[in-house]
Every structure is written in C-alpha cells, then in structure tokens.
Short mmCIF file of C-alpha atoms in Angstrom, two decimals:
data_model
loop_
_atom_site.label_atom_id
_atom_site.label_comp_id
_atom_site.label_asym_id
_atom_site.label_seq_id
_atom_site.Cartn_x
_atom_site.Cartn_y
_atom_site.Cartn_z
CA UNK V 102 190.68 69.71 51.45
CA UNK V 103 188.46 72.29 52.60
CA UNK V 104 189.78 72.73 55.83
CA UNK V 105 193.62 72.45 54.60
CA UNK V 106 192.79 75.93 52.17
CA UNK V 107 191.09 77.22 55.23
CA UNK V 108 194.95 76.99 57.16
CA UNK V 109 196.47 78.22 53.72
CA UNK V 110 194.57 81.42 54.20
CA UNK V 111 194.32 81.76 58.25
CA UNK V 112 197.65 81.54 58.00
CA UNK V 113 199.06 83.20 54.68
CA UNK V 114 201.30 80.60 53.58
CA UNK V 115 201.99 82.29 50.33
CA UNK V 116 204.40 83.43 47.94
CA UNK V 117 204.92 85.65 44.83
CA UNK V 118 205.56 84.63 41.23
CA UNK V 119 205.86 86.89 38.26
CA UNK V 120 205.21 86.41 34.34
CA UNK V 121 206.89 88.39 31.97
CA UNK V 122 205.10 89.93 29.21
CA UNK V 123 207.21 90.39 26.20
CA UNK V 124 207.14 93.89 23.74
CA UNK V 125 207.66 91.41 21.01
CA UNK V 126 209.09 94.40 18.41
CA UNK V 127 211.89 94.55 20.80
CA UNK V 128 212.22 91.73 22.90
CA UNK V 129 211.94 93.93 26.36
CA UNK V 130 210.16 93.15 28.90
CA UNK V 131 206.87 95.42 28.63
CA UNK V 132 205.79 94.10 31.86
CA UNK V 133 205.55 91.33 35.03
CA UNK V 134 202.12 89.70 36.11
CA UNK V 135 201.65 88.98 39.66
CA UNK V 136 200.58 85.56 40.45
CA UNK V 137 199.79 84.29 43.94
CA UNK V 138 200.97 80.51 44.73
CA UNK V 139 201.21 78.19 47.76
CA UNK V 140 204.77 77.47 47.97
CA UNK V 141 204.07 73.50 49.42
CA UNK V 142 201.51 73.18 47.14
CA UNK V 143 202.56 74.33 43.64
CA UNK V 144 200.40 72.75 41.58
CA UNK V 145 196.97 73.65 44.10
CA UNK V 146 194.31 76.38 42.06
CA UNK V 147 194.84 79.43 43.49
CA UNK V 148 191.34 79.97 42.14
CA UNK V 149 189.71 77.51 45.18
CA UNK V 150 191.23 80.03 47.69
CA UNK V 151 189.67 82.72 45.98
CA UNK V 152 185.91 80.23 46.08
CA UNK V 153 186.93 79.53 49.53
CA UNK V 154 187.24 82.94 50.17
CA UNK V 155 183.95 84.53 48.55
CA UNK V 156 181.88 81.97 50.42
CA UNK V 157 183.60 82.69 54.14
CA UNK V 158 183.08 86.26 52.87
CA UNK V 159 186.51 87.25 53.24
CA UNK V 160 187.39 87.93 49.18
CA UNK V 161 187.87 91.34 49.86
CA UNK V 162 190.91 90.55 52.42
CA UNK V 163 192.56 88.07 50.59
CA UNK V 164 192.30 89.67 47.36
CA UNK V 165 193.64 93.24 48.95
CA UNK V 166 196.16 91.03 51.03
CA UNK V 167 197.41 89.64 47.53
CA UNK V 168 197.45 93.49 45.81
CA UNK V 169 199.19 94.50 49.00
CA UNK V 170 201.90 91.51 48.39
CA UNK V 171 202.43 91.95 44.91
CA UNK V 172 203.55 95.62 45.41
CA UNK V 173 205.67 95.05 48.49
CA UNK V 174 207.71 92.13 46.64
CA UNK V 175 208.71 93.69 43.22
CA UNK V 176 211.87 95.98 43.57
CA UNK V 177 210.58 98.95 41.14
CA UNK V 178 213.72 100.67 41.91
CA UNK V 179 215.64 97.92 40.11
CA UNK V 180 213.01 97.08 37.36
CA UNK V 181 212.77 101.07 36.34
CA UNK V 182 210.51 100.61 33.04
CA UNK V 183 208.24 97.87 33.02
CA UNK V 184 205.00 98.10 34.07
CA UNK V 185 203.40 95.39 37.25
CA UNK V 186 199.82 93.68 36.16
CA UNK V 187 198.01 92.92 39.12
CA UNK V 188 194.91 90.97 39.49
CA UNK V 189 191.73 92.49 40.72
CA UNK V 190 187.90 91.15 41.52
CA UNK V 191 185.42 94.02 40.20
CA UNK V 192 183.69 93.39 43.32
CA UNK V 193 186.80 94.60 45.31
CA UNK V 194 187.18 97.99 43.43
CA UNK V 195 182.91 98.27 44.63
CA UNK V 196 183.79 97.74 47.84
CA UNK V 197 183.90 101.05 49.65
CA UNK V 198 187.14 99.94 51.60
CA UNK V 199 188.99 99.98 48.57
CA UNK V 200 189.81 103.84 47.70
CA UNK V 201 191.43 104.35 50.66
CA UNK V 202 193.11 100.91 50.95
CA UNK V 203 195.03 101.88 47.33
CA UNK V 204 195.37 105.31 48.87
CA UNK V 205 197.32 103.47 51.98
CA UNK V 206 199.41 101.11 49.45
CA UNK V 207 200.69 103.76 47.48
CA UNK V 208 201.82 106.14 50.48
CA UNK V 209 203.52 103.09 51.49
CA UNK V 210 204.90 102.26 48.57
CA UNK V 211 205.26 105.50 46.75
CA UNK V 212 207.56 104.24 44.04
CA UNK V 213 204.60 101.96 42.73
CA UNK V 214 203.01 105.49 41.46
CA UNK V 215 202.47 105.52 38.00
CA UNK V 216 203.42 101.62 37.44
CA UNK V 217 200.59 99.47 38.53
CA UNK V 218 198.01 97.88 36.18
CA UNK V 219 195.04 95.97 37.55
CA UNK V 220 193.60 93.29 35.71
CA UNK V 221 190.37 92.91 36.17
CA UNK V 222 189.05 89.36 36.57
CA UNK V 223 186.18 88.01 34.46
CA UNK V 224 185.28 85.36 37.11
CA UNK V 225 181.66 83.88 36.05
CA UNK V 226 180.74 84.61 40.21
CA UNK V 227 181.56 88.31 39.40
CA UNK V 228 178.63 89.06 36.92
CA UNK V 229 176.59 91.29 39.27
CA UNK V 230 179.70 93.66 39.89
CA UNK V 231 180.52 93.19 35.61
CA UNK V 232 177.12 94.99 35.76
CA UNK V 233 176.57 97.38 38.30
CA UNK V 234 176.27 100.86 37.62
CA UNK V 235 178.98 102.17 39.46
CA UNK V 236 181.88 100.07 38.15
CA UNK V 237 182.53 102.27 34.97
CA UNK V 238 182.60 105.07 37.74
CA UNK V 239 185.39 103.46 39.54
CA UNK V 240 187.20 102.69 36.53
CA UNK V 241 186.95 105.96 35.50
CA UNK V 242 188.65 107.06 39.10
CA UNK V 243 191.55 104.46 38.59
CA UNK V 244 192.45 105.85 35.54
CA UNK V 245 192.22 109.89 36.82
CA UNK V 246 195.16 108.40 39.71
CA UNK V 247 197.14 107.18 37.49
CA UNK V 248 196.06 103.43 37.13
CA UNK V 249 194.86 101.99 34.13
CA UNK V 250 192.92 98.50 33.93
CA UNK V 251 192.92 95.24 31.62
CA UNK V 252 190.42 93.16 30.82
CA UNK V 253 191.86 89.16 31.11
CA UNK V 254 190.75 86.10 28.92
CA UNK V 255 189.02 88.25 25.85
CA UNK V 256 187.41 85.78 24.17
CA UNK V 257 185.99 82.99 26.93
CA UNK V 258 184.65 83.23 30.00
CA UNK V 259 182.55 86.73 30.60
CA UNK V 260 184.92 89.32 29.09
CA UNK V 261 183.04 90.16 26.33
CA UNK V 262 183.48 92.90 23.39
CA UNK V 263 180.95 95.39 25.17
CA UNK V 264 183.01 95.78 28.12
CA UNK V 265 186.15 96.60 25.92
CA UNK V 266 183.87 99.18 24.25
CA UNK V 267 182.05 100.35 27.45
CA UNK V 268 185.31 100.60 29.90
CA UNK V 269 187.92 101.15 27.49
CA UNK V 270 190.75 99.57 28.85
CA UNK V 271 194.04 100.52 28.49
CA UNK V 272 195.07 96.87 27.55
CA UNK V 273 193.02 93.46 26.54
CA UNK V 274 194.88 90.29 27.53
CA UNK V 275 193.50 87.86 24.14
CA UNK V 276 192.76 84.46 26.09
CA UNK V 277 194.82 81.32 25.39
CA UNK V 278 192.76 79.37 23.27
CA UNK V 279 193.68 81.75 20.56
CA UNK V 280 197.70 81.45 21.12
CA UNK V 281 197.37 78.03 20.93
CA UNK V 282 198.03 76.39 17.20
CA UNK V 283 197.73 79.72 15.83
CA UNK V 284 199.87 79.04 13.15
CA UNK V 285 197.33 76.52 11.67
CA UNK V 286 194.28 78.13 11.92
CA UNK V 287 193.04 81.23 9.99
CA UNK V 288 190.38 81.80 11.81
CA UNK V 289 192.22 82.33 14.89
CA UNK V 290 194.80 84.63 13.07
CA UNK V 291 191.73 86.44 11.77
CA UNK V 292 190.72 87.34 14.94
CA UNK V 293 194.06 88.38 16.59
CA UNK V 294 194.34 90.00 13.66
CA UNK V 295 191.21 91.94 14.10
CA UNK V 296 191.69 92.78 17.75
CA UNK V 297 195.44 93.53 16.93
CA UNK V 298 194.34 96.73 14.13
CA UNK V 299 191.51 97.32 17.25
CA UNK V 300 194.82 99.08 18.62
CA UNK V 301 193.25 102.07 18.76
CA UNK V 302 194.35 104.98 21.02
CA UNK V 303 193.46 103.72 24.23
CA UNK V 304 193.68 99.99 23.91
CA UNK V 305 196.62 97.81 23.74
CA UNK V 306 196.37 93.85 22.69
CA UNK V 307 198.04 91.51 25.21
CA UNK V 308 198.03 88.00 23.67
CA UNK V 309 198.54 85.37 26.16
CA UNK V 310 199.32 81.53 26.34
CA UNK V 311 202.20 81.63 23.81
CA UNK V 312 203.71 77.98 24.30
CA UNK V 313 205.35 77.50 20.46
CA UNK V 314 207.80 78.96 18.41
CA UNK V 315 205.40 78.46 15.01
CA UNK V 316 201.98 80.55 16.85
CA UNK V 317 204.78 83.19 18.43
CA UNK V 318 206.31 83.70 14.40
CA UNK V 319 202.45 84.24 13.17
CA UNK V 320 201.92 86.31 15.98
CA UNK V 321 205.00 88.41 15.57
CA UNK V 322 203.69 88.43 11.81
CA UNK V 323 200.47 89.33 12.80
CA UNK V 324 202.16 92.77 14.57
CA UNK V 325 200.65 91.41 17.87
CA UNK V 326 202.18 94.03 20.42
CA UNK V 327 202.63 92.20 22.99
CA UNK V 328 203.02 88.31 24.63
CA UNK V 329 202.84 86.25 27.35
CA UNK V 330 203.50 82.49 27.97
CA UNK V 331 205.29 79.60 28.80
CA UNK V 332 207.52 79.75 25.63
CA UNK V 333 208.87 83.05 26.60
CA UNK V 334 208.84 83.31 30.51
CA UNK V 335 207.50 81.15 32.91
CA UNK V 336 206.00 82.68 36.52
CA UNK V 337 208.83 82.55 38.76
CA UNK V 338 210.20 83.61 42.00
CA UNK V 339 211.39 87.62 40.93
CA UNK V 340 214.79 86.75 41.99
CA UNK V 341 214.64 84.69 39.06
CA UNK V 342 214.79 87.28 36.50
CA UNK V 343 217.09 89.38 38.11
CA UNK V 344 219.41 86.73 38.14
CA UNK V 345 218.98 85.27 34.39
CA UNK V 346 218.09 88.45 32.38
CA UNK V 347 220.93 90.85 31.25
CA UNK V 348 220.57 94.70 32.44
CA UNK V 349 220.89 97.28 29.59
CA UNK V 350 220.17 100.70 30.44
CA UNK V 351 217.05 99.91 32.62
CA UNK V 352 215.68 97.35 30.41
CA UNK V 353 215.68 93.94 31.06
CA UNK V 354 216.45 91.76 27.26
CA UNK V 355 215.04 88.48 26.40
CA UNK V 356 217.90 85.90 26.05
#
C-alpha cells in the first residue's frame, strides 16, 4: 500500500472537493472547505498521504501543493461572498518557505485576497509546532494580510481551550462528536451552548458533523452560527454546487 500512496503523490493524482458551511440564520452559504481526495480511490485517508508525506519529509510540498490547488480550482469570481477554508499543518506556516510561497499564490491568484481562511490542523504529530514560540507570531502575520485562521476538531484530538484563548482565532470548528445525537444529550447542548455565547468579538463557532434533522433543530435552537455536515452538503466536485444551488444576488441558497 505503501508504495501505491508513494505513486499517488509522485504523481499528483488528485482532485478537489468542497463542503459547504451553512449561516444557519439564513440558509446561505457562509463558506466552502477544501478537501483533497484521490479520485480512483474515494474512500482512501487522505490523512496516510499526509503520514506518508511527513516521514519522506516532503509535508511541506504536498501540503503547499494542496493550498496551491484549492485556490486555483474555486471560481471566486462566480462564488462573490463566501469565504474558502483551507487546511493548513502549523508546521507549514514555521517553515520559512511559506511567507513567500502565500506571497506567490496570491499574486497569482489575486482575486483570493481577502477570502481565504486556513484551518489549522490539530494533528497529534504536530505538537512541537502547537508549541513553538514563533507560531502565535505567524498567526499574528496571517491575520495583519488579511487571513484569518480556525482551529478544527475543538473538543478531541489536541485543539484545546488554551489555544482558542492564546491565538484567538477568528473561527472554532466544534468537532463532531458533539453534532452527533445532540438533541438527546444536555450535556452536549451545554457545551455548544457555552462555546456558542463564547462568540465573542473575534471568534466565531463553526459546528461540524451535522448528519440529522433533530441535532440541526437543537442546534439552530441553540443560535449555533454556523454548520457543516453531511445533512446539509456533502464534499463534492465544485461544479456540483454551481449546478444544484440557485443564484440570488451573489449568494448561493440552500434548497
């Protein structure tokens, strides 16, 4: 299997997806997510290519190769107000390549000024770079061009309620396990409910893994700003949702 991912990135056999992300006072798409996927293998991890990858020391290239892919497939000119989330290793934004690399992407693609959101991932592998010294510095410079970040999977893994405080994202994606059966369990509602009045001037709640109509009510009931999942957009192709969501006035509607 080893060998076969080793092809999949010598050769970048990939493709583009994108999740919606769902205002859910209005219905509008707030936002895509860009997901990376192996279009003859759709149901293979994407996260062994990125393990692949860090131990043939080439994380840095695939993960700019994937920024650089994400930008140059989603027509901004056509999607006018939402916002693109794009995925990001904290050890890539250390990486002294990196400032001029996003300096390169956005001369390139100058129309992706001013939309871009990286999310930063909370891989358990990434702990050193979650605590060097430098990375509030270079969160700090993100957000002075223009580019503010996300912390993914709140609640499991390594994101943790000290980096929210100590980095002060723009937005924190809520992990899955607290979408799911939301609707019976208080204590989860408790705690969306908690991070959801956390809204405070410079953090947004993102709630993901929304897969039934009873957990997206209590969320909705909940004021949860924001959702993604399953229920209410799956990642697909971006011709997809140009094709099966109606235009109005820049703003594409949930159906």
């Amino acid at each position: 299997m080893e060998v076969y991912l080793n092809h999949i990135l010598k050769e970048q056999k990939f493709q583009f997806f994108y999740q919606p992300i769902y205002d859910l006072s209005t219905w509008h798409i707030f936002a895509f997510e860009s997901l990376l996927r192996v279009p003859d293998q759709p149901k293979l991890h994407i996260e062994e290519l990125f393990s692949i990858a860090r131990r043939n020391h080439t994380l840095y290239e695939l993960d700019t190769f994937a920024i650089t892919g994400a930008v140059e497939t989603f027509p901004f000119a056509l999607f006018t107000e939402p916002q693109l989330f794009i995925n990001l290793f904290p050890s890539t934004l250390l990486d002294n390549r990196f400032e001029y690399f996003l300096y390169q992407l956005i001369m390139k693609y100058p129309q992706a000024k001013g939309k871009i959101v990286f999310e930063l991932n909370e891989s358990a592998k990434e702990q050193a770079s979650w605590a060097a010294p430098e990375l509030a510095n270079k969160i700090q410079w993100l957000n002075h061009s223009g580019i503010p970040i996300a912390i993914d999977d709140v609640g499991a893994g390594s994101a943790t309620l000290k980096q929210i405080i100590e980095y002060k994202p723009k937005y924190i994606k809520l992990d899955r396990y607290f979408a799911k059966d939301l609707a019976s369990s208080k204590e989860k509602q408790q705690i969306v409910q908690l991070l959801t009045n956390y809204n405070v001037e410079y953090t947004t709640l993102i709630l993901e893994g929304i897969e039934d109509e009873k957990d997206l009510a209590i969320a909705r009931a909940l004021n949860v700003p924001f959702a993604q999942g399953y229920l209410i957009g799956k990642p697909q192709p971006i011709s997809y949702y140009k094709t099966q969501y109606t235009f109005h006035n820049g703003i594409y509607k949930y159906q």
